[in-house]
PDB file of C-alpha atoms in Angstrom:
ATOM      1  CA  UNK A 432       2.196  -3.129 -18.412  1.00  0.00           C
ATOM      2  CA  UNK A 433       2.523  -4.334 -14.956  1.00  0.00           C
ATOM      3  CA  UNK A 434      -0.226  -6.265 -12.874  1.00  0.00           C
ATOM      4  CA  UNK A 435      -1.075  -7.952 -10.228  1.00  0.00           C
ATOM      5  CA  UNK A 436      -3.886 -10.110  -9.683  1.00  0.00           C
ATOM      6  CA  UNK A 437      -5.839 -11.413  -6.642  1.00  0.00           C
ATOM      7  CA  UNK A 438      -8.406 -14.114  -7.311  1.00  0.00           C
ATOM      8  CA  UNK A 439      -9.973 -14.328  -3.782  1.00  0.00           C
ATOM      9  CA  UNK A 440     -11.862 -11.431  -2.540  1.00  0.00           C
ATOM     10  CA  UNK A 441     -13.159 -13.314   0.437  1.00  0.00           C
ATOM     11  CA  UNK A 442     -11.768 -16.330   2.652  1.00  0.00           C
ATOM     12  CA  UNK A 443     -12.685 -18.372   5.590  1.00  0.00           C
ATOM     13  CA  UNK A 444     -10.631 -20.523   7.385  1.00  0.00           C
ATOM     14  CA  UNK A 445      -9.982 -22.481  10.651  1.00  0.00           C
ATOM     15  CA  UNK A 446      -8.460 -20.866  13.867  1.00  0.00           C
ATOM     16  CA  UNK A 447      -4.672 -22.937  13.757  1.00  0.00           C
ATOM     17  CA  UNK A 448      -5.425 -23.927  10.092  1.00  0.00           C
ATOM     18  CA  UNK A 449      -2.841 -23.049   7.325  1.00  0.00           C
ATOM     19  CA  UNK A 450      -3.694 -20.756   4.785  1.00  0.00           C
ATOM     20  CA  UNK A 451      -2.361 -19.791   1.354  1.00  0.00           C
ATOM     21  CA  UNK A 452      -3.533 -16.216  -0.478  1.00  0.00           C
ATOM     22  CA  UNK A 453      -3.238 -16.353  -4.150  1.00  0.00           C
ATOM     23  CA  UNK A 454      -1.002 -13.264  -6.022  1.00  0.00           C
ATOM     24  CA  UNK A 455      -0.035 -13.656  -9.941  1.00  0.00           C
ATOM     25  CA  UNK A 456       1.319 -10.981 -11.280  1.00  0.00           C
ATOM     26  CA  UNK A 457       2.958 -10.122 -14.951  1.00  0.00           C
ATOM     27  CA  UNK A 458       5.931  -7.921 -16.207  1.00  0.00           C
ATOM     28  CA  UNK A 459       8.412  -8.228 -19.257  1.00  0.00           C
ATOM     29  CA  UNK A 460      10.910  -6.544 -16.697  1.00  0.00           C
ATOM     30  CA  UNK A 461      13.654  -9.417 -15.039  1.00  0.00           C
ATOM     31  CA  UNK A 462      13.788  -6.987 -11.972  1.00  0.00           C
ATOM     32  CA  UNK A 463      11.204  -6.848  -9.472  1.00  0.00           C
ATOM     33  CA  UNK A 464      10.351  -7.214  -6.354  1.00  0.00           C
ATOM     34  CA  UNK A 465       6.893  -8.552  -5.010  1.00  0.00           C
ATOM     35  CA  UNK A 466       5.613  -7.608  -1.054  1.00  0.00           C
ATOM     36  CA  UNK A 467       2.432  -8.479   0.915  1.00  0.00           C
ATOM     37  CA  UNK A 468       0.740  -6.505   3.344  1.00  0.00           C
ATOM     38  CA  UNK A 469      -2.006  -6.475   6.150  1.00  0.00           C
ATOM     39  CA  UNK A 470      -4.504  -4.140   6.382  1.00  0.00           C
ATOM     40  CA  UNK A 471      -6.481  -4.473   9.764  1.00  0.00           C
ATOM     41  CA  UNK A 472      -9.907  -3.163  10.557  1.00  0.00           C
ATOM     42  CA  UNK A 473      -8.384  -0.182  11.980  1.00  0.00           C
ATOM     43  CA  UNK A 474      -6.350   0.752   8.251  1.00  0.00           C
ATOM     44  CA  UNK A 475      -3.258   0.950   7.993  1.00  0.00           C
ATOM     45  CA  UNK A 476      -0.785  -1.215   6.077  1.00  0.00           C
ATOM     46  CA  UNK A 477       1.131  -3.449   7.582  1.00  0.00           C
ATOM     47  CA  UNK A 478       4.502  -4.576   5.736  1.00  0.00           C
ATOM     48  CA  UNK A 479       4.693  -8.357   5.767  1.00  0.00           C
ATOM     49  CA  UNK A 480       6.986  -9.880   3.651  1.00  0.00           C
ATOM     50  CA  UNK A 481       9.473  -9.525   0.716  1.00  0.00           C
ATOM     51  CA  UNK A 482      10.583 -11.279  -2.307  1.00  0.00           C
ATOM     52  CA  UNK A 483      12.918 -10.046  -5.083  1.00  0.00           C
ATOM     53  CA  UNK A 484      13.040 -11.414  -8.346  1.00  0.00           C
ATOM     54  CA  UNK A 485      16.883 -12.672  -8.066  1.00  0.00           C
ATOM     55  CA  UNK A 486      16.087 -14.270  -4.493  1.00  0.00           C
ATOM     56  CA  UNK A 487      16.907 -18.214  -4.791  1.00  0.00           C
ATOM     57  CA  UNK A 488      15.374 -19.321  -1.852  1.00  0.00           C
ATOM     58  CA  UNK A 489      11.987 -18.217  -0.805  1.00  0.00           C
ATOM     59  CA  UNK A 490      11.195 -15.731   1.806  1.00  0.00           C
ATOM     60  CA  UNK A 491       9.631 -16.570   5.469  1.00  0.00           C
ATOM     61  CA  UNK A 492       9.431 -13.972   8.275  1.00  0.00           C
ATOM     62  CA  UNK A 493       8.322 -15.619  11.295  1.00  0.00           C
ATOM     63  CA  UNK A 494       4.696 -17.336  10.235  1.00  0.00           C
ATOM     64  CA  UNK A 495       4.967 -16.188   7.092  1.00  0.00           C
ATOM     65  CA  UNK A 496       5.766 -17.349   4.035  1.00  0.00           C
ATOM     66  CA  UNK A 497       6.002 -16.019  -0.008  1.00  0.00           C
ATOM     67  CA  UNK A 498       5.799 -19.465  -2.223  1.00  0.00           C
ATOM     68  CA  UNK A 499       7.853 -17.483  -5.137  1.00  0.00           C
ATOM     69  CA  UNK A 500       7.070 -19.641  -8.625  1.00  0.00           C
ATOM     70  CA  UNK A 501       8.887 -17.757 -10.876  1.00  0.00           C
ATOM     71  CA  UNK A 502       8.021 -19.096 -14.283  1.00  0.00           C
ATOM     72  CA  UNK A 503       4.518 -19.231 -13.237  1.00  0.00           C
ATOM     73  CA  UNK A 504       4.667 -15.960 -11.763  1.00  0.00           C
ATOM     74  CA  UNK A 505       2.698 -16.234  -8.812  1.00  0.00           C
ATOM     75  CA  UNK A 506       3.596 -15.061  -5.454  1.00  0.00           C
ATOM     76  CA  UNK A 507       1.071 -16.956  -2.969  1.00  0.00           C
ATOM     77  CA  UNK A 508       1.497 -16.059   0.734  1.00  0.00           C
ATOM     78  CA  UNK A 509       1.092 -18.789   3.534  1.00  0.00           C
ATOM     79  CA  UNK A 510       0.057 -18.165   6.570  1.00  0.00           C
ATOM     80  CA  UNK A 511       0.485 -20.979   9.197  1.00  0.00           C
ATOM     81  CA  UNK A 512      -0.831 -21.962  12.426  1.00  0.00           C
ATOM     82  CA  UNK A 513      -3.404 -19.141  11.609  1.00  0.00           C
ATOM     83  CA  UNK A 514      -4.698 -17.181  14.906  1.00  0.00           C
ATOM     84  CA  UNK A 515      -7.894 -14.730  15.337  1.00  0.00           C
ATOM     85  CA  UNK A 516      -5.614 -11.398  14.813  1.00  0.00           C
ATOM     86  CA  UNK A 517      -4.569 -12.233  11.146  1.00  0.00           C
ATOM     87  CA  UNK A 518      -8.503 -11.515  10.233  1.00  0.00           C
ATOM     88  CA  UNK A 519      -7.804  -8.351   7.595  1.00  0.00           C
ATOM     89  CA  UNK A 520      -7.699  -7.348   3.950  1.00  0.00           C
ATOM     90  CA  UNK A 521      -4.395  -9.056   2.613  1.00  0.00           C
ATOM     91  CA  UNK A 522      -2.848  -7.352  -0.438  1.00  0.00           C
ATOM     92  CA  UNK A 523       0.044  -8.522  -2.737  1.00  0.00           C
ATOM     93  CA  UNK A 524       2.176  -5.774  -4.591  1.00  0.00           C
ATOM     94  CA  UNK A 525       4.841  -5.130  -7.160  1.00  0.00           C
ATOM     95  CA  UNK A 526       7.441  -3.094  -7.636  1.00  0.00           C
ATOM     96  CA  UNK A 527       9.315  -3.137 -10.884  1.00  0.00           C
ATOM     97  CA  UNK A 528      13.133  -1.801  -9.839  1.00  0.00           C
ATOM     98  CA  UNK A 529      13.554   0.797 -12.491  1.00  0.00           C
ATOM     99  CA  UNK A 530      10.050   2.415 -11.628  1.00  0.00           C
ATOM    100  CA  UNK A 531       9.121   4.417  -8.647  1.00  0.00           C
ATOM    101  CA  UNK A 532       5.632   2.790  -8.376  1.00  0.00           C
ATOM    102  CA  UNK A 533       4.584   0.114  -6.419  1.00  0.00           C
ATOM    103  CA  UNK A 534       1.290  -1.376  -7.991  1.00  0.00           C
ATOM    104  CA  UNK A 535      -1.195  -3.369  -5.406  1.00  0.00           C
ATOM    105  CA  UNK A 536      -3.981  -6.008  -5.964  1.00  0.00           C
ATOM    106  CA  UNK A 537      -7.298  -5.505  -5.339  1.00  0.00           C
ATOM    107  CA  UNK A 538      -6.526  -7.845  -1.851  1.00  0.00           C
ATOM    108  CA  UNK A 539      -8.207 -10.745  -0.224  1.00  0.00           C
ATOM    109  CA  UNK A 540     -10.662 -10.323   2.646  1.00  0.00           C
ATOM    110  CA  UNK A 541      -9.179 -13.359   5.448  1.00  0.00           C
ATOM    111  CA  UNK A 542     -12.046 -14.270   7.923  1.00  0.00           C
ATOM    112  CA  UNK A 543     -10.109 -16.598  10.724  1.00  0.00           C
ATOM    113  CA  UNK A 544     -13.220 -18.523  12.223  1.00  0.00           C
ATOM    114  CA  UNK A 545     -12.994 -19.653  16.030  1.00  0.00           C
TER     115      UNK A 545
ATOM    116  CA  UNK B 528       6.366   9.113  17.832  1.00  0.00           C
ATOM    117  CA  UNK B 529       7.565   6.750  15.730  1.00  0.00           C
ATOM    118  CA  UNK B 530       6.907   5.218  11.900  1.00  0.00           C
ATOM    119  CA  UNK B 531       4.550   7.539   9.636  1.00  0.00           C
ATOM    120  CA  UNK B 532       1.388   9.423  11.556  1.00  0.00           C
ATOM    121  CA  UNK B 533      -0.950  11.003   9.557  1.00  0.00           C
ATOM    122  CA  UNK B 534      -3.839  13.516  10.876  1.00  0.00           C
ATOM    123  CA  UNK B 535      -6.510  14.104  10.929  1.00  0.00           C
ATOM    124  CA  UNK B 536      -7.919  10.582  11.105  1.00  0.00           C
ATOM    125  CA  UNK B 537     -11.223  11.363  10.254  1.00  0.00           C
ATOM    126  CA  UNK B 538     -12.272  14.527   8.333  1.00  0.00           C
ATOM    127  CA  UNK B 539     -15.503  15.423   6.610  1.00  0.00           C
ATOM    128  CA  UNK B 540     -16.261  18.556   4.457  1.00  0.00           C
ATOM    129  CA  UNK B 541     -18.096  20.275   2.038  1.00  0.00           C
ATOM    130  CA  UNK B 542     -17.764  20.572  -1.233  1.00  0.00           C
ATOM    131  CA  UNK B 543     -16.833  24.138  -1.026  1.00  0.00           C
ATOM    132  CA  UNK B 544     -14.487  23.650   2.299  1.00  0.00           C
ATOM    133  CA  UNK B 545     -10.314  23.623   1.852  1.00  0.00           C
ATOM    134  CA  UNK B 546      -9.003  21.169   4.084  1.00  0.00           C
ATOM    135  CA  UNK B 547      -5.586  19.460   4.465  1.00  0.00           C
ATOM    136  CA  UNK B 548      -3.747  16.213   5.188  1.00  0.00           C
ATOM    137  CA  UNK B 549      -0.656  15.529   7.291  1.00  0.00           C
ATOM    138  CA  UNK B 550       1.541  13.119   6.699  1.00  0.00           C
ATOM    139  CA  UNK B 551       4.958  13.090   9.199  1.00  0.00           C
ATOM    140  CA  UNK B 552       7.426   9.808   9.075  1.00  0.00           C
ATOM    141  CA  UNK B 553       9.795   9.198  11.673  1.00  0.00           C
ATOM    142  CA  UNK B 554      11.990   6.944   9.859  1.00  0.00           C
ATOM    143  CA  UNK B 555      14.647   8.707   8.386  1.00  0.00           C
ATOM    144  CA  UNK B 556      13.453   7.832   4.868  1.00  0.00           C
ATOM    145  CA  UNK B 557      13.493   9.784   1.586  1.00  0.00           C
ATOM    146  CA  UNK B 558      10.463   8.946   0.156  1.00  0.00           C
ATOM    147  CA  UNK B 559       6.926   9.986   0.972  1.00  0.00           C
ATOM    148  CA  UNK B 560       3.880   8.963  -1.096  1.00  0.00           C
ATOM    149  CA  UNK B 561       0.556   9.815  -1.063  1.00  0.00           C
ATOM    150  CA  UNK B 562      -2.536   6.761  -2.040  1.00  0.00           C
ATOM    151  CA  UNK B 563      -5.998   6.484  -2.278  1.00  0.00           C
ATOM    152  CA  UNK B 564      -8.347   3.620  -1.295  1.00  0.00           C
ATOM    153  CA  UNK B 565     -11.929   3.758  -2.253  1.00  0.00           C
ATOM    154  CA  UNK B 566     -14.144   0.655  -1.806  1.00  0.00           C
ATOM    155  CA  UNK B 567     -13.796  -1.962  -3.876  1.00  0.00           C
ATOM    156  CA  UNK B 568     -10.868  -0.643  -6.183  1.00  0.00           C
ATOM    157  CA  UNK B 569      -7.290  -1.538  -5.948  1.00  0.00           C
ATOM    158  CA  UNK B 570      -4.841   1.232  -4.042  1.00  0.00           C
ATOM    159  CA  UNK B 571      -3.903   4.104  -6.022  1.00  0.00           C
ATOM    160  CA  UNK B 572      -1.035   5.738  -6.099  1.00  0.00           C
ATOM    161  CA  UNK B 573      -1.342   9.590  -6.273  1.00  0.00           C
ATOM    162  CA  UNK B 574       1.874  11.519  -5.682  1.00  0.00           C
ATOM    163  CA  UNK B 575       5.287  10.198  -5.221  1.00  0.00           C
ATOM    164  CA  UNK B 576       8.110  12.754  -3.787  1.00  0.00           C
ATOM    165  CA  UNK B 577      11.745  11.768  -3.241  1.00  0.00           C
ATOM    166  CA  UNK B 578      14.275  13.983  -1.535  1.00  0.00           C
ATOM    167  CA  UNK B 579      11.520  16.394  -1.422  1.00  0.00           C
ATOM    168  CA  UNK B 580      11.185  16.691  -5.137  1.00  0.00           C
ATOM    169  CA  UNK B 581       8.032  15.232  -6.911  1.00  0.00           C
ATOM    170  CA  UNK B 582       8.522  12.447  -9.203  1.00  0.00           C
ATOM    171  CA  UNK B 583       5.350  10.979 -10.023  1.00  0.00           C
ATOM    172  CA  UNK B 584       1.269  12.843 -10.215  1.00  0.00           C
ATOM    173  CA  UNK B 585      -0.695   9.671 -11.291  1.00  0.00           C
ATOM    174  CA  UNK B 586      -3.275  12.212 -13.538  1.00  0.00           C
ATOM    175  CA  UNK B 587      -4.261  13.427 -10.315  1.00  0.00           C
ATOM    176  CA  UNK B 588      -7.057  16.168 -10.912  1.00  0.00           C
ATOM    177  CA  UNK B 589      -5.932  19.668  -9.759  1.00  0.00           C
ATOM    178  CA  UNK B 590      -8.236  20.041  -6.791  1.00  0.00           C
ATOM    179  CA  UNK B 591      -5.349  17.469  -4.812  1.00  0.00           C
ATOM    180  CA  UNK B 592      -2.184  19.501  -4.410  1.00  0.00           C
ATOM    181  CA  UNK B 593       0.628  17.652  -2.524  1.00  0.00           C
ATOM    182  CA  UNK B 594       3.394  19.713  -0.905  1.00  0.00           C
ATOM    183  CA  UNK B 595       6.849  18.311   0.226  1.00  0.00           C
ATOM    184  CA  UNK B 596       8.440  20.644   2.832  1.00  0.00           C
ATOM    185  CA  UNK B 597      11.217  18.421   3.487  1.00  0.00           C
ATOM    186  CA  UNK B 598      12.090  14.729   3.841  1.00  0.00           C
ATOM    187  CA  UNK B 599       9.822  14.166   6.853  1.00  0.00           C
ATOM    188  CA  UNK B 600       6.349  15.922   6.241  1.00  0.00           C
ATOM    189  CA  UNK B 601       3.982  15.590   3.440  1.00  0.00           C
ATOM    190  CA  UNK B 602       0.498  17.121   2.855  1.00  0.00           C
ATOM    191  CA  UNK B 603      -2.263  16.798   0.773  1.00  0.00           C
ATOM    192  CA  UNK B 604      -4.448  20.033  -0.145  1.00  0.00           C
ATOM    193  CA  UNK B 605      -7.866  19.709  -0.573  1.00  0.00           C
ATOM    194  CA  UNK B 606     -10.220  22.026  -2.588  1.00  0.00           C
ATOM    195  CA  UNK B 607     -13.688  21.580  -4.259  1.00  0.00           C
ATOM    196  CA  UNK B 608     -13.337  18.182  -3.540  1.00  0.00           C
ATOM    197  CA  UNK B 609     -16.092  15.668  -5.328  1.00  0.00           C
ATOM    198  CA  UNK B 610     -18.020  13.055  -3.209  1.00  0.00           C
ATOM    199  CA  UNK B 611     -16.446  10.792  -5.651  1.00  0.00           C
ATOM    200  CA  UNK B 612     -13.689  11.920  -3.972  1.00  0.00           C
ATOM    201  CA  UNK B 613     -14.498  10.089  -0.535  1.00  0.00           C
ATOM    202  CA  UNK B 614     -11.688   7.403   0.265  1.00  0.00           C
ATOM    203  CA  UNK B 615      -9.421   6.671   2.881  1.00  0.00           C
ATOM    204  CA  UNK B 616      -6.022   8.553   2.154  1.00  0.00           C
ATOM    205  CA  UNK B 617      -2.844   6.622   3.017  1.00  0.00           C
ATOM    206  CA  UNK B 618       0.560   7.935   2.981  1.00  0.00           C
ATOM    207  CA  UNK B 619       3.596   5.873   3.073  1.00  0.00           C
ATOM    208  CA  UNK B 620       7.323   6.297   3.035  1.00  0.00           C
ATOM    209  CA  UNK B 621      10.381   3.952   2.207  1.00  0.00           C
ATOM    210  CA  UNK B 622      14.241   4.698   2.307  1.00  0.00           C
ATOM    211  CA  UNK B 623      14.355   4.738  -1.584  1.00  0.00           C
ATOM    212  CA  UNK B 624      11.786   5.039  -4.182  1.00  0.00           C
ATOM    213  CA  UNK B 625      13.659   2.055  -6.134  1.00  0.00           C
ATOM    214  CA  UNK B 626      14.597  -1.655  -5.399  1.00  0.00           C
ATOM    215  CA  UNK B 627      13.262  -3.626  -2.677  1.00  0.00           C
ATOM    216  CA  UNK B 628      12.350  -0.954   0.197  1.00  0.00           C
ATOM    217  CA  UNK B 629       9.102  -1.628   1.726  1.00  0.00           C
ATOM    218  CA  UNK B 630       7.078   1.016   1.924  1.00  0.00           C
ATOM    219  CA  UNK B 631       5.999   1.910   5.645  1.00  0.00           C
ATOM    220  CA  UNK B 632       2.342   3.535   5.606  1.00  0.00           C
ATOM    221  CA  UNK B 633       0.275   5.643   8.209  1.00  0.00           C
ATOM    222  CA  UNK B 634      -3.144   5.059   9.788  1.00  0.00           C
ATOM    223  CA  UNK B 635      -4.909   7.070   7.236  1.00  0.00           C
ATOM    224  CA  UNK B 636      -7.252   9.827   7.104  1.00  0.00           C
ATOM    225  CA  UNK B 637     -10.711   8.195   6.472  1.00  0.00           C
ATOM    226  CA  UNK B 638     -12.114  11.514   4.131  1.00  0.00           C
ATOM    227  CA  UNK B 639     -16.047  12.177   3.381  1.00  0.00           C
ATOM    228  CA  UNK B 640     -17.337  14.716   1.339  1.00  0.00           C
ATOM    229  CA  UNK B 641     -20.923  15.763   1.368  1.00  0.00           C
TER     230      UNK B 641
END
């Protein structure tokens, strides 16, 4: 069965500090893909980035970043330069290709402190 | 209007009301989806429809009944709802329901039953 798993339900950090939010996941399938997303005060979800399982390099969009370690399975996102607006519920998901599911953590709550 | 709306935003009702959800996405995609997020639990994903034709119920009970008019719009029927059943209701959509297409979500519809 697939999973995802977020170890941090609550983080504090640093106006202009770098920060990493943890994601492991597990599957027996060798094609996936693994996304983050933002989820703001207000509640929506916010796409933020995108890794798939055959990607060599790993992905950055902007300030973001996925640290992909395959063989570890873990898909941590960093955040740099971090600014007041990226204070929200962070969640990592899955999607295994031959499914029609995407399965989501349970997130991490990022506090950005002045 | 662009990206997926959803309305109401806000809704509360009885146990004995019928209500229903919109979901509309502007994005040309075939895939709609229908989650719900209750405190402290991961995001669960309800319904899944693609090209209109439903291809996942996640043992939803029978008081949620999705409908998939067409590619665009999606709703969510409500009927003898459960205060257990209080959540915030996200739908999403994404070009395909396989690979690595995001899914794009709308604001929500932040539900309370009494």
């Amino acid at each position: 069965a697939q999973k995802i798993t977020q170890t941090q339900p609550g983080m504090f950090v640093q106006e202009k500090e770098a920060v990493t939010l943890d994601c492991t996941y597990d599957t027996s399938d060798p094609s996936y893909g693994l996304f983050w997303y933002k989820q703001p005060s207000s509640g929506e979800m916010i796409f933020l980035i995108y890794q798939g399982s055959y990607d060599q390099q790993n992905a950055t969009e902007g300030r973001y970043s996925l640290n992909f370690q395959k063989a570890r399975k873990s898909a941590n996102l960093v955040i740099s330069a971090s600014q007041l607006g990226d204070s929200a519920m962070y969640f990592c998901a899955m999607r295994v290709f031959r499914d029609d599911k995407i399965i989501f953590g349970k997130g991490t709550r990022l506090h950005i402190l002045p | 209007e662009t990206g997926v709306t959803q309305t109401p935003r806000h809704l509360v009702m009885g146990m004995t009301n019928k209500k229903s959800l919109k979901c509309e996405q502007h994005l040309g995609h075939n895939a709609m989806y229908w989650y719900k997020q209750s405190a402290k639990k991961p995001l669960e994903l309800m319904f899944v429809y693609n090209f209109k034709e439903q291809t996942e119920n996640n043992s939803v009970p029978s008081r949620f009944s999705p409908e998939c008019p067409n590619s665009s719009h999606l709703f969510l029927h409500l009927h003898t709802l459960q205060p257990e059943d209080s959540a915030l209701y996200l739908c999403a959509s994404s070009q395909e329901i396989t690979g690595g297409n995001e899914q794009f979500f709308g604001p929500g519809t932040r539900l309370t039953v009494l």
